[in-house]
mmCIF file of C-alpha atoms in Angstrom:
data_model
loop_
_atom_site.group_PDB
_atom_site.id
_atom_site.type_symbol
_atom_site.label_atom_id
_atom_site.label_comp_id
_atom_site.label_asym_id
_atom_site.label_seq_id
_atom_site.Cartn_x
_atom_site.Cartn_y
_atom_site.Cartn_z
ATOM 1 C CA MET W 1 -67.757 -31.186 -121.121
ATOM 2 C CA THR W 2 -69.589 -27.806 -119.849
ATOM 3 C CA ILE W 3 -69.564 -26.210 -116.606
ATOM 4 C CA PRO W 4 -72.187 -28.225 -114.593
ATOM 5 C CA ALA W 5 -75.583 -26.662 -113.389
ATOM 6 C CA ALA W 6 -75.072 -24.445 -110.502
ATOM 7 C CA SER W 7 -78.302 -26.632 -108.850
ATOM 8 C CA SER W 8 -75.542 -29.224 -108.705
ATOM 9 C CA VAL W 9 -73.289 -28.262 -105.606
ATOM 10 C CA SER W 10 -74.123 -27.719 -102.200
ATOM 11 C CA VAL W 11 -71.231 -26.072 -100.143
ATOM 12 C CA ILE W 12 -71.054 -26.344 -96.717
ATOM 13 C CA VAL W 13 -68.715 -24.323 -94.459
ATOM 14 C CA LEU W 14 -68.385 -24.664 -90.435
ATOM 15 C CA ASN W 15 -67.591 -22.175 -88.098
ATOM 16 C CA HIS W 16 -66.603 -22.020 -84.533
ATOM 17 C CA ASN W 17 -65.320 -18.657 -83.255
ATOM 18 C CA GLY W 18 -63.394 -18.210 -86.614
ATOM 19 C CA ARG W 19 -64.480 -14.419 -87.359
ATOM 20 C CA HIS W 20 -60.934 -13.818 -88.097
ATOM 21 C CA LEU W 21 -61.179 -16.409 -91.005
ATOM 22 C CA LEU W 22 -64.542 -16.188 -92.414
ATOM 23 C CA GLU W 23 -64.037 -13.135 -94.732
ATOM 24 C CA GLU W 24 -61.297 -14.673 -96.565
ATOM 25 C CA CYS W 25 -62.920 -18.370 -96.718
ATOM 26 C CA LEU W 26 -66.165 -17.110 -98.170
ATOM 27 C CA GLU W 27 -64.959 -14.553 -100.472
ATOM 28 C CA SER W 28 -62.947 -17.257 -101.862
ATOM 29 C CA LEU W 29 -66.165 -19.054 -102.590
ATOM 30 C CA PHE W 30 -67.836 -16.077 -104.298
ATOM 31 C CA SER W 31 -64.840 -16.080 -106.468
ATOM 32 C CA GLN W 32 -65.549 -19.584 -107.712
ATOM 33 C CA THR W 33 -65.834 -20.477 -111.684
ATOM 34 C CA CYS W 34 -68.524 -22.671 -110.840
ATOM 35 C CA PRO W 35 -70.982 -21.241 -108.258
ATOM 36 C CA ALA W 36 -72.383 -23.118 -105.816
ATOM 37 C CA ALA W 37 -76.090 -23.489 -105.753
ATOM 38 C CA GLU W 38 -75.780 -22.538 -102.138
ATOM 39 C CA ILE W 39 -73.241 -21.706 -99.307
ATOM 40 C CA ILE W 40 -74.537 -23.525 -96.035
ATOM 41 C CA LEU W 41 -72.509 -21.564 -93.271
ATOM 42 C CA VAL W 42 -73.180 -23.815 -89.984
ATOM 43 C CA ASP W 43 -72.300 -21.636 -86.819
ATOM 44 C CA ASN W 44 -71.123 -23.979 -83.786
ATOM 45 C CA GLY W 45 -72.160 -21.842 -81.161
ATOM 46 C CA SER W 46 -69.556 -19.012 -81.865
ATOM 47 C CA THR W 47 -69.048 -16.529 -78.777
ATOM 48 C CA ASP W 48 -67.234 -14.275 -80.718
ATOM 49 C CA ASP W 49 -68.881 -11.906 -83.174
ATOM 50 C CA SER W 50 -69.077 -14.378 -86.172
ATOM 51 C CA VAL W 51 -73.121 -14.410 -86.206
ATOM 52 C CA PRO W 52 -73.593 -10.594 -86.089
ATOM 53 C CA PHE W 53 -70.727 -10.162 -88.832
ATOM 54 C CA LEU W 54 -72.424 -12.943 -90.999
ATOM 55 C CA GLU W 55 -75.686 -11.737 -90.719
ATOM 56 C CA GLU W 56 -74.603 -7.890 -91.639
ATOM 57 C CA ARG W 57 -72.119 -8.979 -94.287
ATOM 58 C CA TYR W 58 -73.754 -12.130 -96.143
ATOM 59 C CA GLN W 59 -77.029 -12.872 -94.847
ATOM 60 C CA SER W 60 -78.495 -12.766 -98.392
ATOM 61 C CA ARG W 61 -75.545 -14.784 -100.030
ATOM 62 C CA ILE W 62 -75.508 -17.485 -97.585
ATOM 63 C CA ARG W 63 -77.745 -19.869 -95.514
ATOM 64 C CA LEU W 64 -76.790 -18.994 -91.995
ATOM 65 C CA MET W 65 -77.665 -22.083 -89.438
ATOM 66 C CA LYS W 66 -77.078 -21.343 -85.652
ATOM 67 C CA ASN W 67 -76.205 -24.105 -83.246
ATOM 68 C CA ARG W 68 -76.751 -23.091 -79.586
ATOM 69 C CA ALA W 69 -73.600 -25.271 -78.657
ATOM 70 C CA ASN W 70 -70.441 -26.460 -80.370
ATOM 71 C CA CYS W 71 -71.283 -29.953 -81.544
ATOM 72 C CA GLY W 72 -68.246 -30.563 -83.251
ATOM 73 C CA PHE W 73 -67.076 -31.113 -86.838
ATOM 74 C CA ALA W 74 -69.098 -34.319 -87.065
ATOM 75 C CA GLU W 75 -72.482 -33.208 -86.143
ATOM 76 C CA GLY W 76 -71.717 -29.301 -87.351
ATOM 77 C CA ASN W 77 -71.440 -30.688 -90.918
ATOM 78 C CA ASN W 78 -74.355 -33.433 -90.527
ATOM 79 C CA ILE W 79 -76.781 -30.299 -89.675
ATOM 80 C CA GLY W 80 -75.699 -28.915 -92.864
ATOM 81 C CA ILE W 81 -75.562 -32.064 -95.086
ATOM 82 C CA ALA W 82 -79.588 -32.541 -93.975
ATOM 83 C CA ALA W 83 -80.392 -28.977 -95.180
ATOM 84 C CA ALA W 84 -78.197 -29.145 -98.357
ATOM 85 C CA GLU W 85 -80.284 -29.368 -101.816
ATOM 86 C CA GLY W 86 -77.539 -30.381 -104.085
ATOM 87 C CA ALA W 87 -76.557 -33.268 -105.629
ATOM 88 C CA TYR W 88 -73.114 -33.360 -104.417
ATOM 89 C CA ILE W 89 -72.096 -31.773 -101.143
ATOM 90 C CA ALA W 90 -68.666 -30.045 -100.976
ATOM 91 C CA LEU W 91 -67.055 -29.491 -97.537
ATOM 92 C CA LEU W 92 -64.527 -26.620 -96.826
ATOM 93 C CA ASN W 93 -62.951 -25.776 -93.531
ATOM 94 C CA ASN W 94 -63.400 -21.978 -92.398
ATOM 95 C CA ASP W 95 -59.374 -21.983 -92.223
ATOM 96 C CA ALA W 96 -59.114 -22.816 -95.758
ATOM 97 C CA VAL W 97 -59.268 -20.870 -99.048
ATOM 98 C CA ALA W 98 -60.198 -22.160 -102.224
ATOM 99 C CA ASP W 99 -58.228 -21.579 -105.365
ATOM 100 C CA SER W 100 -61.012 -20.004 -107.862
ATOM 101 C CA ASN W 101 -61.304 -23.456 -110.149
ATOM 102 C CA TRP W 102 -61.459 -25.688 -106.604
ATOM 103 C CA LEU W 103 -65.123 -26.527 -107.036
ATOM 104 C CA GLU W 104 -65.357 -26.515 -110.912
ATOM 105 C CA GLU W 105 -62.400 -29.359 -110.688
ATOM 106 C CA LEU W 106 -63.914 -31.229 -108.452
ATOM 107 C CA VAL W 107 -67.548 -31.496 -110.276
ATOM 108 C CA PHE W 108 -65.652 -32.049 -113.512
ATOM 109 C CA ALA W 109 -63.798 -34.977 -111.832
ATOM 110 C CA ALA W 110 -67.454 -36.391 -110.721
ATOM 111 C CA GLN W 111 -69.359 -35.847 -113.876
ATOM 112 C CA GLY W 112 -66.341 -37.771 -115.560
ATOM 113 C CA SER W 113 -66.129 -40.477 -112.933
ATOM 114 C CA ASP W 114 -68.007 -43.946 -112.991
ATOM 115 C CA ARG W 115 -70.848 -44.777 -110.404
ATOM 116 C CA THR W 116 -68.163 -46.175 -108.274
ATOM 117 C CA PHE W 117 -66.827 -42.923 -107.151
ATOM 118 C CA GLY W 118 -68.465 -41.205 -104.618
ATOM 119 C CA MET W 119 -65.749 -38.775 -102.562
ATOM 120 C CA TRP W 120 -63.131 -36.557 -104.774
ATOM 121 C CA ALA W 121 -60.171 -35.445 -102.827
ATOM 122 C CA SER W 122 -58.513 -31.871 -103.349
ATOM 123 C CA LYS W 123 -54.704 -31.166 -102.961
ATOM 124 C CA ILE W 124 -54.587 -29.193 -99.894
ATOM 125 C CA LEU W 125 -51.601 -26.969 -99.410
ATOM 126 C CA PHE W 126 -50.287 -24.848 -96.474
ATOM 127 C CA TYR W 127 -52.002 -21.312 -96.223
ATOM 128 C CA ASP W 128 -48.540 -19.868 -95.260
ATOM 129 C CA ARG W 129 -46.350 -22.137 -97.266
ATOM 130 C CA ARG W 130 -48.163 -22.846 -100.493
ATOM 131 C CA ASP W 131 -45.248 -24.923 -101.824
ATOM 132 C CA MET W 132 -45.736 -27.309 -99.216
ATOM 133 C CA ILE W 133 -48.583 -30.157 -99.242
ATOM 134 C CA ASP W 134 -50.968 -30.508 -96.408
ATOM 135 C CA THR W 135 -52.910 -33.561 -97.602
ATOM 136 C CA ALA W 136 -53.227 -35.360 -101.064
ATOM 137 C CA GLY W 137 -55.698 -38.007 -100.145
ATOM 138 C CA HIS W 138 -55.493 -39.860 -96.881
ATOM 139 C CA LEU W 139 -53.554 -43.066 -96.081
ATOM 140 C CA ILE W 140 -54.342 -45.812 -93.403
ATOM 141 C CA TYR W 141 -52.006 -47.427 -90.592
ATOM 142 C CA PRO W 142 -53.051 -50.815 -89.677
ATOM 143 C CA ASP W 143 -54.464 -50.048 -86.270
ATOM 144 C CA GLY W 144 -56.795 -47.505 -87.718
ATOM 145 C CA LEU W 145 -54.820 -44.113 -87.374
ATOM 146 C CA ASN W 146 -54.590 -42.234 -90.749
ATOM 147 C CA ARG W 147 -52.599 -39.407 -91.937
ATOM 148 C CA GLY W 148 -52.560 -37.226 -94.858
ATOM 149 C CA ARG W 149 -50.714 -38.437 -97.989
ATOM 150 C CA GLY W 150 -47.659 -36.037 -98.827
ATOM 151 C CA LYS W 151 -48.037 -34.476 -95.498
ATOM 152 C CA ASN W 152 -45.354 -31.491 -95.014
ATOM 153 C CA GLU W 153 -43.287 -32.723 -98.357
ATOM 154 C CA ILE W 154 -42.498 -29.862 -100.888
ATOM 155 C CA ASP W 155 -44.707 -29.958 -103.854
ATOM 156 C CA ARG W 156 -42.799 -30.600 -106.592
ATOM 157 C CA GLY W 157 -45.842 -32.309 -109.025
ATOM 158 C CA GLN W 158 -45.194 -35.443 -107.383
ATOM 159 C CA TYR W 159 -48.968 -35.747 -106.578
ATOM 160 C CA ASP W 160 -50.427 -34.015 -109.870
ATOM 161 C CA ARG W 161 -51.989 -37.373 -111.319
ATOM 162 C CA ARG W 162 -55.562 -37.839 -111.077
ATOM 163 C CA GLU W 163 -55.551 -41.269 -109.408
ATOM 164 C CA GLU W 164 -57.732 -42.960 -106.821
ATOM 165 C CA VAL W 165 -57.015 -42.547 -102.936
ATOM 166 C CA PHE W 166 -58.340 -44.026 -99.844
ATOM 167 C CA PHE W 167 -60.505 -41.014 -98.867
ATOM 168 C CA PRO W 168 -60.589 -37.401 -98.950
ATOM 169 C CA SER W 169 -59.912 -35.039 -95.756
ATOM 170 C CA GLY W 170 -62.944 -33.419 -94.505
ATOM 171 C CA CYS W 171 -60.954 -30.016 -94.769
ATOM 172 C CA ALA W 172 -61.782 -29.757 -98.603
ATOM 173 C CA ALA W 173 -63.799 -32.656 -100.346
ATOM 174 C CA LEU W 174 -66.839 -33.325 -102.459
ATOM 175 C CA TYR W 175 -69.200 -36.343 -101.850
ATOM 176 C CA ALA W 176 -72.168 -37.605 -103.689
ATOM 177 C CA LYS W 177 -75.373 -36.818 -101.895
ATOM 178 C CA LYS W 178 -76.745 -40.288 -102.975
ATOM 179 C CA MET W 179 -73.465 -41.858 -101.390
ATOM 180 C CA ILE W 180 -74.124 -40.041 -97.917
ATOM 181 C CA ASP W 181 -78.082 -40.729 -98.233
ATOM 182 C CA GLU W 182 -77.534 -44.663 -98.354
ATOM 183 C CA ILE W 183 -74.631 -45.243 -96.001
ATOM 184 C CA GLY W 184 -75.129 -42.658 -93.374
ATOM 185 C CA PHE W 185 -73.589 -39.325 -92.390
ATOM 186 C CA PHE W 186 -70.720 -38.722 -90.366
ATOM 187 C CA ASP W 187 -70.453 -40.294 -86.726
ATOM 188 C CA LYS W 188 -71.375 -37.535 -83.944
ATOM 189 C CA ASP W 189 -69.951 -39.394 -81.233
ATOM 190 C CA PHE W 190 -66.558 -38.770 -82.995
ATOM 191 C CA PHE W 191 -66.911 -34.948 -82.685
ATOM 192 C CA ALA W 192 -63.809 -33.993 -84.685
ATOM 193 C CA TYR W 193 -60.789 -35.641 -86.157
ATOM 194 C CA GLY W 194 -61.093 -39.223 -87.850
ATOM 195 C CA ASP W 195 -64.851 -38.471 -88.685
ATOM 196 C CA ASP W 196 -63.335 -38.334 -92.012
ATOM 197 C CA ALA W 197 -62.030 -41.755 -92.012
ATOM 198 C CA ASP W 198 -64.848 -43.189 -90.483
ATOM 199 C CA LEU W 199 -66.976 -41.883 -93.357
ATOM 200 C CA GLY W 200 -64.548 -42.587 -95.854
ATOM 201 C CA ILE W 201 -63.876 -46.227 -94.655
ATOM 202 C CA LYS W 202 -67.708 -46.690 -94.386
ATOM 203 C CA ALA W 203 -67.972 -45.375 -97.902
ATOM 204 C CA ARG W 204 -65.242 -48.136 -98.930
ATOM 205 C CA LEU W 205 -66.900 -50.813 -97.448
ATOM 206 C CA ALA W 206 -70.303 -49.992 -99.131
ATOM 207 C CA GLY W 207 -68.524 -50.341 -102.493
ATOM 208 C CA TRP W 208 -67.612 -46.789 -103.226
ATOM 209 C CA LYS W 209 -64.167 -45.002 -104.205
ATOM 210 C CA CYS W 210 -62.257 -41.948 -103.892
ATOM 211 C CA LEU W 211 -60.596 -39.880 -106.474
ATOM 212 C CA PHE W 212 -57.590 -37.577 -106.123
ATOM 213 C CA VAL W 213 -58.289 -34.344 -108.151
ATOM 214 C CA PRO W 214 -54.935 -32.577 -108.023
ATOM 215 C CA THR W 215 -55.969 -29.305 -110.091
ATOM 216 C CA SER W 216 -58.718 -28.708 -107.587
ATOM 217 C CA VAL W 217 -56.742 -26.887 -104.741
ATOM 218 C CA VAL W 218 -57.119 -24.954 -101.299
ATOM 219 C CA TYR W 219 -54.927 -23.352 -98.964
ATOM 220 C CA HIS W 220 -55.374 -23.985 -95.422
ATOM 221 C CA ARG W 221 -54.488 -22.978 -91.756
ATOM 222 C CA SER W 222 -53.691 -26.303 -90.574
ATOM 223 C CA SER W 223 -55.262 -27.038 -87.029
ATOM 224 C CA ALA W 224 -56.477 -23.205 -86.622
ATOM 225 C CA THR W 225 -59.141 -23.977 -84.136
ATOM 226 C CA ALA W 226 -57.753 -26.954 -81.952
ATOM 227 C CA GLY W 227 -54.100 -25.984 -82.269
ATOM 228 C CA ALA W 228 -51.753 -28.556 -84.214
ATOM 229 C CA TYR W 229 -50.227 -30.161 -81.218
ATOM 230 C CA SER W 230 -53.163 -29.711 -78.632
ATOM 231 C CA PRO W 231 -53.844 -32.089 -75.751
ATOM 232 C CA PHE W 232 -57.717 -32.069 -76.743
ATOM 233 C CA LYS W 233 -56.692 -33.185 -80.509
ATOM 234 C CA ALA W 234 -54.045 -35.966 -79.313
ATOM 235 C CA TYR W 235 -56.960 -37.256 -77.259
ATOM 236 C CA LEU W 236 -59.749 -37.304 -80.289
ATOM 237 C CA VAL W 237 -57.442 -38.527 -82.836
ATOM 238 C CA GLU W 238 -56.461 -41.582 -80.434
ATOM 239 C CA ARG W 239 -59.838 -42.228 -79.071
ATOM 240 C CA ASN W 240 -61.365 -41.998 -82.471
ATOM 241 C CA ARG W 241 -58.607 -44.349 -84.283
ATOM 242 C CA ILE W 242 -60.079 -47.130 -81.859
ATOM 243 C CA TRP W 243 -63.402 -46.722 -82.851
ATOM 244 C CA VAL W 244 -62.292 -46.927 -86.659
ATOM 245 C CA LEU W 245 -60.616 -50.029 -85.622
ATOM 246 C CA ILE W 246 -63.558 -51.451 -83.856
ATOM 247 C CA LYS W 247 -66.028 -50.528 -86.297
ATOM 248 C CA TYR W 248 -64.877 -51.363 -89.772
ATOM 249 C CA PHE W 249 -61.511 -53.522 -89.568
ATOM 250 C CA PRO W 250 -61.772 -57.298 -89.941
ATOM 251 C CA LEU W 251 -61.641 -59.080 -86.590
ATOM 252 C CA SER W 252 -58.424 -60.653 -87.365
ATOM 253 C CA ASP W 253 -57.191 -57.381 -88.279
ATOM 254 C CA ILE W 254 -58.266 -56.038 -84.635
ATOM 255 C CA VAL W 255 -56.675 -58.867 -82.883
ATOM 256 C CA ILE W 256 -53.346 -58.356 -84.230
ATOM 257 C CA SER W 257 -53.621 -54.255 -84.109
ATOM 258 C CA PRO W 258 -51.960 -54.152 -80.700
ATOM 259 C CA TRP W 259 -48.648 -55.077 -82.428
ATOM 260 C CA TYR W 260 -48.778 -52.507 -84.753
ATOM 261 C CA THR W 261 -50.019 -49.934 -82.119
ATOM 262 C CA LEU W 262 -46.731 -50.859 -79.696
ATOM 263 C CA VAL W 263 -44.475 -50.116 -82.750
ATOM 264 C CA ARG W 264 -46.244 -47.007 -83.400
ATOM 265 C CA PHE W 265 -45.847 -46.018 -79.436
ATOM 266 C CA THR W 266 -42.617 -47.268 -79.264
ATOM 267 C CA LEU W 267 -41.640 -44.563 -82.391
ATOM 268 C CA ASN W 268 -43.677 -42.039 -80.716
ATOM 269 C CA ALA W 269 -41.440 -42.685 -77.686
ATOM 270 C CA TYR W 270 -38.359 -42.034 -79.418
ATOM 271 C CA ALA W 271 -39.745 -38.973 -81.463
ATOM 272 C CA ALA W 272 -40.697 -37.348 -78.033
ATOM 273 C CA LEU W 273 -37.511 -37.881 -76.680
ATOM 274 C CA THR W 274 -35.802 -36.292 -79.876
ATOM 275 C CA GLY W 275 -38.051 -33.895 -80.569
ATOM 276 C CA ARG W 276 -39.514 -35.120 -83.667
ATOM 277 C CA GLY W 277 -42.792 -35.699 -85.222
ATOM 278 C CA ALA W 278 -46.371 -34.937 -83.598
ATOM 279 C CA ALA W 279 -45.021 -36.432 -80.211
ATOM 280 C CA GLY W 280 -42.090 -34.119 -79.900
ATOM 281 C CA ARG W 281 -43.716 -31.244 -81.079
ATOM 282 C CA PHE W 282 -46.540 -32.139 -78.002
ATOM 283 C CA VAL W 283 -43.776 -32.677 -75.441
ATOM 284 C CA GLN W 284 -42.439 -29.471 -76.082
ATOM 285 C CA GLY W 285 -45.348 -27.183 -75.834
ATOM 286 C CA SER W 286 -46.227 -29.423 -72.805
ATOM 287 C CA SER W 287 -44.896 -32.880 -70.982
ATOM 288 C CA ALA W 288 -44.187 -36.319 -71.589
ATOM 289 C CA SER W 289 -46.433 -36.909 -68.453
ATOM 290 C CA ARG W 290 -49.375 -35.102 -69.990
ATOM 291 C CA LEU W 291 -49.151 -36.763 -73.169
ATOM 292 C CA LEU W 292 -49.480 -39.985 -71.327
ATOM 293 C CA LYS W 293 -52.439 -38.863 -69.327
ATOM 294 C CA THR W 294 -53.978 -37.805 -72.497
ATOM 295 C CA LEU W 295 -53.618 -41.285 -74.454
ATOM 296 C CA LEU W 296 -54.722 -43.025 -70.989
ATOM 297 C CA ARG W 297 -57.622 -41.014 -70.893
ATOM 298 C CA ALA W 298 -58.357 -41.643 -74.899
ATOM 299 C CA TYR W 299 -58.111 -45.104 -74.137
ATOM 300 C CA ALA W 300 -60.513 -45.364 -71.010
ATOM 301 C CA ASP W 301 -63.441 -43.171 -72.851
ATOM 302 C CA ALA W 302 -62.884 -45.113 -76.052
ATOM 303 C CA LEU W 303 -63.628 -48.179 -74.179
ATOM 304 C CA LYS W 304 -66.463 -46.624 -72.336
ATOM 305 C CA LYS W 305 -68.427 -46.486 -75.557
ATOM 306 C CA LEU W 306 -67.257 -49.918 -77.017
ATOM 307 C CA PRO W 307 -70.738 -51.638 -76.872
ATOM 308 C CA LEU W 308 -72.093 -48.746 -78.727
ATOM 309 C CA MET W 309 -69.615 -49.005 -81.285
ATOM 310 C CA LEU W 310 -69.881 -52.965 -81.634
ATOM 311 C CA ARG W 311 -73.899 -52.147 -82.190
ATOM 312 C CA LYS W 312 -72.709 -49.706 -84.866
ATOM 313 C CA ARG W 313 -70.251 -52.343 -86.472
ATOM 314 C CA LYS W 314 -73.318 -54.519 -86.749
ATOM 315 C CA ASP W 315 -75.892 -52.307 -88.057
ATOM 316 C CA PHE W 316 -73.746 -51.112 -90.829
ATOM 317 C CA LYS W 317 -73.065 -54.755 -92.271
ATOM 318 C CA ARG W 318 -76.079 -54.629 -94.386
ATOM 319 C CA HIS W 319 -74.477 -51.744 -96.390
ATOM 320 C CA VAL W 320 -71.178 -53.816 -96.769
ATOM 321 C CA ARG W 321 -70.699 -54.754 -100.167
ATOM 322 C CA THR W 322 -66.917 -55.631 -100.010
ATOM 323 C CA THR W 323 -64.827 -58.473 -98.843
ATOM 324 C CA LYS W 324 -62.172 -59.154 -96.121
ATOM 325 C CA ASN W 325 -59.894 -59.349 -99.190
ATOM 326 C CA ASP W 326 -60.761 -56.176 -100.401
ATOM 327 C CA PHE W 327 -59.929 -54.784 -97.172
ATOM 328 C CA HIS W 328 -56.404 -56.145 -97.040
ATOM 329 C CA VAL W 329 -55.884 -54.974 -100.452
ATOM 330 C CA TRP W 330 -56.757 -51.194 -99.442
ATOM 331 C CA LEU W 331 -54.580 -51.594 -96.185
ATOM 332 C CA ARG W 332 -51.419 -52.786 -98.477
ATOM 333 C CA LYS W 333 -52.359 -50.216 -101.466
ATOM 334 C CA PHE W 334 -52.968 -47.149 -99.331
ATOM 335 C CA ASN W 335 -50.573 -47.803 -96.460
ATOM 336 C CA ILE W 336 -48.405 -45.672 -94.227
ATOM 337 C CA SER W 337 -45.807 -47.038 -92.336
ATOM 338 C CA ALA W 338 -45.157 -46.507 -88.596
ATOM 339 C CA ALA W 339 -41.784 -44.442 -89.141
ATOM 340 C CA GLU W 340 -43.701 -41.869 -91.425
ATOM 341 C CA LEU W 341 -46.346 -41.776 -89.299
ATOM 342 C CA THR W 342 -44.557 -40.940 -85.955
ATOM 343 C CA LEU W 343 -41.214 -39.669 -86.952
ATOM 344 C CA LYS W 344 -42.477 -37.205 -90.088
ATOM 345 C CA ASP W 345 -43.447 -33.732 -89.105
#
């Protein structure tokens, strides 16, 4: 297998006030063993000096698209995808730095995959702890919440096998453009967080699969923009997991999902009291009452757009090529426990 033609890959980098991150991110892309056909930098209404820096330093080497306001991860990437000319779309966060063969390994994997694969996931390590895993593909909980596989584990080679995973992290992933053209882009109503889950499950329902490529590595400053345990992130994560549940889960699973959410919240309360997991970290930086208010706001706003999500569910049915049994196989195969979801950092 030869190195793929440069015209086959469009890389999209989304930026919002990330001037301090851009140089290292972009230089890692210029150093790839498999150069991309194009690098599309979508700026989401930055108010720092990101745009002047990009225009002065990289204008001739990237396609710079400037949004007037911050329209979020989902719509920002949609704008880049709509303009992309490659047969493959690679996403890379502005707070990530790609290993030199990141793109080559992804595209080689894509070329060697059968036609049922439309997504390829990178091994994502922490920028400041390069022996620790951020994400090695994603897992799903029965109420619609997801988490990166291997999160915060020391990388001892336990995920060094090329294998199927549920879906990739939007931080660093490769998508077949023909798949996106078929099923649609990210859901802009999500704004950020859970949007990669939304796209991944949507692709799954349409019959596409995802392959984890452990030799495709990036180093990620996790949540450098929103903050790892910020109220805004907690709000978006909980609101959007409800929308994922409503849009894609079988009706029988939606009915029983409150039980799984109750289990999760019970363990979250324990985590908050004992300083463990995301809830514990949130309370340390804020308060338990603020966490409760954040969750109540998430539920209120999720319910406001419930009719819209039900319409989207109905509209997507024409793309579904899988069965309810297939969905239950995924829930078993790519399952994450409530304890790991809540008590693990």
